[in-house]
Amino acid sequence: MDKEGRYNGNKAGEAWAIALSEDGQYLGSTSYDGRINIWDVFANGAKIREFETKGSFGMAIDLSLDGRFTASGHENGSVYIFSNDTGRLLHSLPGLVNSVRSVAFSPGGKLLAAAGHSKVIALYDVSSGEQVANLLGHGAWILSLDWSDTGEFLLSGAFDGKLKVWSIDQRACVATHTETDMALWSVKWLPKIGRSEGFATAGANRSISLYREATGG
């Protein structure tokens, strides 16, 4: 960490995507040449891990809520899961052949969702690396994924402005919303209040849309 509190790698502009662990201790980033870096924020920003891949542009990253695992998605369609405890590659995951734009661990860390230009959401078992499901229905690049607080639902936003809510138990889409025909760059569940599960979206139409319920408007 430099004097201005910035995390620096070896080359300017090498960081593309970032992710922070739930407790704020670990910060991860991807690079244009496929490296995955992990810093310990509580230790003055010391780099604790540098994972090497096959060199493809790292487009997406996520840390499990407990900070034990890092997942990365790459331009060549590769998806990796690393152990932050051991510094080893756990799984090189199959199933996606086009650029991966988003990866997301479920709240309990049992599943990993990955999606991108293939227009498919792949679900993987984190412990075994097995692909357990494909969620089909999007007709455009999927740009963003987010799990609900309980892990019951998965949110996805696409380049054509369509937002989908997926039931993980049913392995099916339970709601589709379209506020715009412009790209949804980010989708995010709001903090859960009681039984209400709302979410927000932001995209190329320069607005933020709020939804009150998982399956409603």
mmCIF file of C-alpha atoms in Angstrom:
data_model
loop_
_atom_site.group_PDB
_atom_site.id
_atom_site.type_symbol
_atom_site.label_atom_id
_atom_site.label_comp_id
_atom_site.label_asym_id
_atom_site.label_seq_id
_atom_site.Cartn_x
_atom_site.Cartn_y
_atom_site.Cartn_z
ATOM 1 C CA MET A 1 0.000 0.000 0.000
ATOM 2 C CA ASP A 2 1.387 3.411 -0.933
ATOM 3 C CA LYS A 3 1.152 6.669 1.031
ATOM 4 C CA GLU A 4 -2.225 7.483 -0.509
ATOM 5 C CA GLY A 5 -3.651 4.110 0.558
ATOM 6 C CA ARG A 6 -3.619 2.606 -2.940
ATOM 7 C CA TYR A 7 -2.837 -1.044 -3.594
ATOM 8 C CA ASN A 8 -0.155 -1.283 -6.251
ATOM 9 C CA GLY A 9 0.955 -4.266 -8.323
ATOM 10 C CA ASN A 10 4.061 -4.502 -10.436
ATOM 11 C CA LYS A 11 2.672 -2.646 -13.456
ATOM 12 C CA ALA A 12 0.377 0.342 -13.844
ATOM 13 C CA GLY A 13 -3.185 -0.505 -14.807
ATOM 14 C CA GLU A 14 -2.836 -4.229 -14.170
ATOM 15 C CA ALA A 15 -5.879 -4.508 -11.865
ATOM 16 C CA TRP A 16 -9.214 -5.061 -13.636
ATOM 17 C CA ALA A 17 -11.790 -6.595 -11.264
ATOM 18 C CA ILE A 18 -11.727 -6.489 -7.449
ATOM 19 C CA ALA A 19 -13.546 -8.219 -4.601
ATOM 20 C CA LEU A 20 -13.560 -7.810 -0.820
ATOM 21 C CA SER A 21 -14.207 -10.533 1.756
ATOM 22 C CA GLU A 22 -17.265 -10.150 4.004
ATOM 23 C CA ASP A 23 -15.241 -9.063 7.042
ATOM 24 C CA GLY A 24 -13.182 -6.608 4.983
ATOM 25 C CA GLN A 25 -9.872 -8.338 5.699
ATOM 26 C CA TYR A 26 -8.990 -9.689 2.259
ATOM 27 C CA LEU A 27 -8.965 -7.826 -1.050
ATOM 28 C CA GLY A 28 -8.575 -9.670 -4.325
ATOM 29 C CA SER A 29 -7.913 -8.425 -7.861
ATOM 30 C CA THR A 30 -7.461 -9.802 -11.353
ATOM 31 C CA SER A 31 -4.941 -8.663 -13.961
ATOM 32 C CA TYR A 32 -4.761 -8.429 -17.738
ATOM 33 C CA ASP A 33 -2.223 -11.281 -17.859
ATOM 34 C CA GLY A 34 -4.219 -13.718 -15.735
ATOM 35 C CA ARG A 35 -2.646 -13.251 -12.294
ATOM 36 C CA ILE A 36 -4.862 -13.177 -9.216
ATOM 37 C CA ASN A 37 -3.589 -11.132 -6.254
ATOM 38 C CA ILE A 38 -4.842 -11.279 -2.653
ATOM 39 C CA TRP A 39 -3.996 -8.645 -0.021
ATOM 40 C CA ASP A 40 -4.523 -8.644 3.743
ATOM 41 C CA VAL A 41 -6.086 -5.254 4.461
ATOM 42 C CA PHE A 42 -5.605 -5.697 8.218
ATOM 43 C CA ALA A 43 -1.848 -6.216 7.713
ATOM 44 C CA ASN A 44 -1.292 -2.825 6.077
ATOM 45 C CA GLY A 45 -2.193 -4.158 2.663
ATOM 46 C CA ALA A 46 0.453 -6.896 2.500
ATOM 47 C CA LYS A 47 0.148 -9.167 -0.532
ATOM 48 C CA ILE A 48 -0.365 -12.694 0.807
ATOM 49 C CA ARG A 49 -1.127 -14.649 -2.368
ATOM 50 C CA GLU A 50 -0.424 -14.406 -6.083
ATOM 51 C CA PHE A 51 -2.139 -17.100 -8.096
ATOM 52 C CA GLU A 52 -1.010 -17.881 -11.636
ATOM 53 C CA THR A 53 -3.388 -19.000 -14.390
ATOM 54 C CA LYS A 54 -2.855 -19.702 -18.087
ATOM 55 C CA GLY A 55 -2.414 -16.009 -18.818
ATOM 56 C CA SER A 56 -5.902 -15.100 -20.000
ATOM 57 C CA PHE A 57 -7.311 -11.683 -19.059
ATOM 58 C CA GLY A 58 -8.968 -11.923 -15.625
ATOM 59 C CA MET A 59 -12.431 -10.361 -16.053
ATOM 60 C CA ALA A 60 -14.157 -11.374 -12.796
ATOM 61 C CA ILE A 61 -13.307 -12.308 -9.213
ATOM 62 C CA ASP A 62 -15.088 -13.194 -5.993
ATOM 63 C CA LEU A 63 -14.062 -14.206 -2.468
ATOM 64 C CA SER A 64 -16.121 -16.596 -0.367
ATOM 65 C CA LEU A 65 -17.784 -14.970 2.647
ATOM 66 C CA ASP A 66 -15.365 -16.676 5.044
ATOM 67 C CA GLY A 67 -12.367 -15.553 2.968
ATOM 68 C CA ARG A 68 -11.125 -19.121 2.429
ATOM 69 C CA PHE A 69 -11.610 -19.309 -1.339
ATOM 70 C CA THR A 70 -11.056 -17.120 -4.389
ATOM 71 C CA ALA A 71 -12.770 -17.666 -7.734
ATOM 72 C CA SER A 72 -11.786 -16.007 -10.998
ATOM 73 C CA GLY A 73 -13.329 -15.838 -14.467
ATOM 74 C CA HIS A 74 -11.314 -15.165 -17.624
ATOM 75 C CA GLU A 75 -11.591 -13.921 -21.187
ATOM 76 C CA ASN A 76 -10.914 -17.390 -22.615
ATOM 77 C CA GLY A 77 -13.825 -18.921 -20.652
ATOM 78 C CA SER A 78 -11.713 -20.404 -17.871
ATOM 79 C CA VAL A 79 -12.986 -20.446 -14.275
ATOM 80 C CA TYR A 80 -10.689 -21.243 -11.339
ATOM 81 C CA ILE A 81 -11.135 -21.798 -7.611
ATOM 82 C CA PHE A 82 -8.111 -21.239 -5.329
ATOM 83 C CA SER A 83 -7.551 -21.899 -1.626
ATOM 84 C CA ASN A 84 -6.427 -18.767 0.172
ATOM 85 C CA ASP A 85 -5.321 -20.942 3.123
ATOM 86 C CA THR A 86 -2.878 -23.109 1.168
ATOM 87 C CA GLY A 87 -2.206 -20.930 -1.872
ATOM 88 C CA ARG A 88 -3.077 -23.809 -4.193
ATOM 89 C CA LEU A 89 -5.356 -24.184 -7.187
ATOM 90 C CA LEU A 90 -8.317 -26.325 -6.126
ATOM 91 C CA HIS A 91 -10.257 -26.589 -9.382
ATOM 92 C CA SER A 92 -10.040 -25.603 -13.025
ATOM 93 C CA LEU A 93 -13.723 -25.692 -13.905
ATOM 94 C CA PRO A 94 -15.313 -26.882 -17.171
ATOM 95 C CA GLY A 95 -18.457 -25.743 -18.932
ATOM 96 C CA LEU A 96 -17.942 -22.207 -20.312
ATOM 97 C CA VAL A 97 -16.166 -21.579 -23.625
ATOM 98 C CA ASN A 98 -16.604 -17.805 -23.939
ATOM 99 C CA SER A 99 -15.538 -14.845 -21.804
ATOM 100 C CA VAL A 100 -16.644 -14.993 -18.159
ATOM 101 C CA ARG A 101 -17.987 -11.665 -16.867
ATOM 102 C CA SER A 102 -19.087 -12.609 -13.347
ATOM 103 C CA VAL A 103 -18.372 -15.240 -10.686
ATOM 104 C CA ALA A 104 -20.169 -15.415 -7.331
ATOM 105 C CA PHE A 105 -19.967 -17.718 -4.313
ATOM 106 C CA SER A 106 -23.212 -18.659 -2.574
ATOM 107 C CA PRO A 107 -23.536 -17.338 1.020
ATOM 108 C CA GLY A 108 -22.624 -20.722 2.502
ATOM 109 C CA GLY A 109 -19.721 -21.170 0.089
ATOM 110 C CA LYS A 110 -21.093 -24.464 -1.265
ATOM 111 C CA LEU A 111 -21.839 -23.284 -4.789
ATOM 112 C CA LEU A 112 -20.142 -21.019 -7.317
ATOM 113 C CA ALA A 113 -22.089 -19.339 -10.121
ATOM 114 C CA ALA A 114 -20.288 -18.206 -13.282
ATOM 115 C CA ALA A 115 -21.619 -16.511 -16.403
ATOM 116 C CA GLY A 116 -20.696 -14.275 -19.306
ATOM 117 C CA HIS A 117 -20.724 -14.295 -23.096
ATOM 118 C CA SER A 118 -21.999 -17.879 -23.267
ATOM 119 C CA LYS A 119 -25.412 -16.576 -22.027
ATOM 120 C CA VAL A 120 -25.528 -19.508 -19.591
ATOM 121 C CA ILE A 121 -25.166 -19.497 -15.804
ATOM 122 C CA ALA A 122 -23.069 -22.469 -14.717
ATOM 123 C CA LEU A 123 -23.358 -23.706 -11.118
ATOM 124 C CA TYR A 124 -20.430 -25.597 -9.582
ATOM 125 C CA ASP A 125 -19.961 -27.529 -6.361
ATOM 126 C CA VAL A 126 -17.046 -25.776 -4.650
ATOM 127 C CA SER A 127 -15.754 -28.824 -2.763
ATOM 128 C CA SER A 128 -15.699 -31.223 -5.723
ATOM 129 C CA GLY A 129 -15.470 -28.833 -8.683
ATOM 130 C CA GLU A 130 -18.353 -30.675 -10.346
ATOM 131 C CA GLN A 131 -20.722 -28.698 -12.565
ATOM 132 C CA VAL A 132 -24.152 -29.337 -11.039
ATOM 133 C CA ALA A 133 -26.442 -27.208 -13.233
ATOM 134 C CA ASN A 134 -26.812 -24.870 -16.203
ATOM 135 C CA LEU A 135 -29.386 -22.084 -15.908
ATOM 136 C CA LEU A 136 -30.706 -21.239 -19.375
ATOM 137 C CA GLY A 137 -32.887 -18.353 -20.497
ATOM 138 C CA HIS A 138 -30.799 -15.262 -21.174
ATOM 139 C CA GLY A 139 -30.492 -14.164 -24.801
ATOM 140 C CA ALA A 140 -27.535 -11.815 -24.322
ATOM 141 C CA TRP A 141 -24.230 -11.615 -22.479
ATOM 142 C CA ILE A 142 -24.654 -11.973 -18.718
ATOM 143 C CA LEU A 143 -22.740 -9.180 -17.009
ATOM 144 C CA SER A 144 -23.548 -9.477 -13.300
ATOM 145 C CA LEU A 145 -24.572 -12.094 -10.713
ATOM 146 C CA ASP A 146 -25.545 -11.818 -7.050
ATOM 147 C CA TRP A 147 -26.900 -14.293 -4.471
ATOM 148 C CA SER A 148 -29.714 -13.493 -2.057
ATOM 149 C CA ASP A 149 -28.926 -13.440 1.663
ATOM 150 C CA THR A 150 -30.321 -16.952 2.165
ATOM 151 C CA GLY A 151 -28.870 -18.417 -1.026
ATOM 152 C CA GLU A 152 -32.393 -19.291 -2.159
ATOM 153 C CA PHE A 153 -32.293 -16.977 -5.170
ATOM 154 C CA LEU A 154 -29.687 -15.876 -7.709
ATOM 155 C CA LEU A 155 -29.935 -12.567 -9.548
ATOM 156 C CA SER A 156 -28.551 -12.024 -13.059
ATOM 157 C CA GLY A 157 -28.349 -8.968 -15.309
ATOM 158 C CA ALA A 158 -27.639 -9.014 -19.028
ATOM 159 C CA PHE A 159 -26.443 -6.829 -21.901
ATOM 160 C CA ASP A 160 -29.982 -6.566 -23.347
ATOM 161 C CA GLY A 161 -31.350 -4.982 -20.158
ATOM 162 C CA LYS A 162 -33.101 -8.119 -18.915
ATOM 163 C CA LEU A 163 -32.951 -9.038 -15.225
ATOM 164 C CA LYS A 164 -33.745 -12.561 -14.086
ATOM 165 C CA VAL A 165 -34.374 -14.084 -10.663
ATOM 166 C CA TRP A 166 -33.512 -17.769 -10.364
ATOM 167 C CA SER A 167 -34.730 -20.286 -7.778
ATOM 168 C CA ILE A 168 -31.767 -22.463 -6.848
ATOM 169 C CA ASP A 169 -33.990 -25.259 -5.503
ATOM 170 C CA GLN A 170 -36.039 -25.349 -8.713
ATOM 171 C CA ARG A 171 -33.046 -24.621 -10.977
ATOM 172 C CA ALA A 172 -35.400 -22.326 -12.877
ATOM 173 C CA CYS A 173 -36.117 -18.657 -13.590
ATOM 174 C CA VAL A 174 -38.999 -17.413 -11.421
ATOM 175 C CA ALA A 175 -39.123 -13.793 -12.647
ATOM 176 C CA THR A 176 -37.893 -11.668 -15.549
ATOM 177 C CA HIS A 177 -37.872 -7.861 -15.529
ATOM 178 C CA THR A 178 -37.033 -5.384 -18.280
ATOM 179 C CA GLU A 179 -36.683 -1.722 -17.356
ATOM 180 C CA THR A 180 -34.588 -0.853 -20.383
ATOM 181 C CA ASP A 181 -33.098 -2.402 -23.500
ATOM 182 C CA MET A 182 -29.672 -1.111 -22.470
ATOM 183 C CA ALA A 183 -27.000 -3.125 -20.648
ATOM 184 C CA LEU A 184 -27.359 -3.885 -16.939
ATOM 185 C CA TRP A 185 -23.821 -3.535 -15.626
ATOM 186 C CA SER A 186 -24.589 -4.457 -12.035
ATOM 187 C CA VAL A 187 -27.325 -6.223 -10.047
ATOM 188 C CA LYS A 188 -27.342 -6.370 -6.250
ATOM 189 C CA TRP A 189 -29.593 -7.669 -3.488
ATOM 190 C CA LEU A 190 -30.500 -5.111 -0.840
ATOM 191 C CA PRO A 191 -29.997 -5.866 2.886
ATOM 192 C CA LYS A 192 -32.756 -8.210 3.993
ATOM 193 C CA ILE A 193 -35.408 -6.644 6.251
ATOM 194 C CA GLY A 194 -37.792 -9.171 7.770
ATOM 195 C CA ARG A 195 -39.098 -11.400 4.996
ATOM 196 C CA SER A 196 -38.600 -8.784 2.291
ATOM 197 C CA GLU A 197 -35.921 -9.482 -0.328
ATOM 198 C CA GLY A 198 -35.444 -6.516 -2.642
ATOM 199 C CA PHE A 199 -32.707 -5.701 -5.113
ATOM 200 C CA ALA A 200 -31.264 -2.900 -7.224
ATOM 201 C CA THR A 201 -29.910 -2.631 -10.750
ATOM 202 C CA ALA A 202 -27.689 -0.106 -12.505
ATOM 203 C CA GLY A 203 -26.852 0.099 -16.172
ATOM 204 C CA ALA A 204 -26.146 1.959 -19.360
ATOM 205 C CA ASN A 205 -29.374 3.977 -19.103
ATOM 206 C CA ARG A 206 -27.691 5.940 -16.271
ATOM 207 C CA SER A 207 -30.345 5.098 -13.698
ATOM 208 C CA ILE A 208 -30.751 2.858 -10.644
ATOM 209 C CA SER A 209 -33.904 0.751 -10.389
ATOM 210 C CA LEU A 210 -35.188 -0.697 -7.103
ATOM 211 C CA TYR A 211 -37.339 -3.807 -6.725
ATOM 212 C CA ARG A 212 -39.189 -4.677 -3.520
ATOM 213 C CA GLU A 213 -39.558 -8.452 -3.820
ATOM 214 C CA ALA A 214 -37.630 -11.320 -5.393
ATOM 215 C CA THR A 215 -40.488 -12.214 -7.748
ATOM 216 C CA GLY A 216 -42.302 -8.877 -7.923
ATOM 217 C CA GLY A 217 -41.786 -5.329 -9.124
#
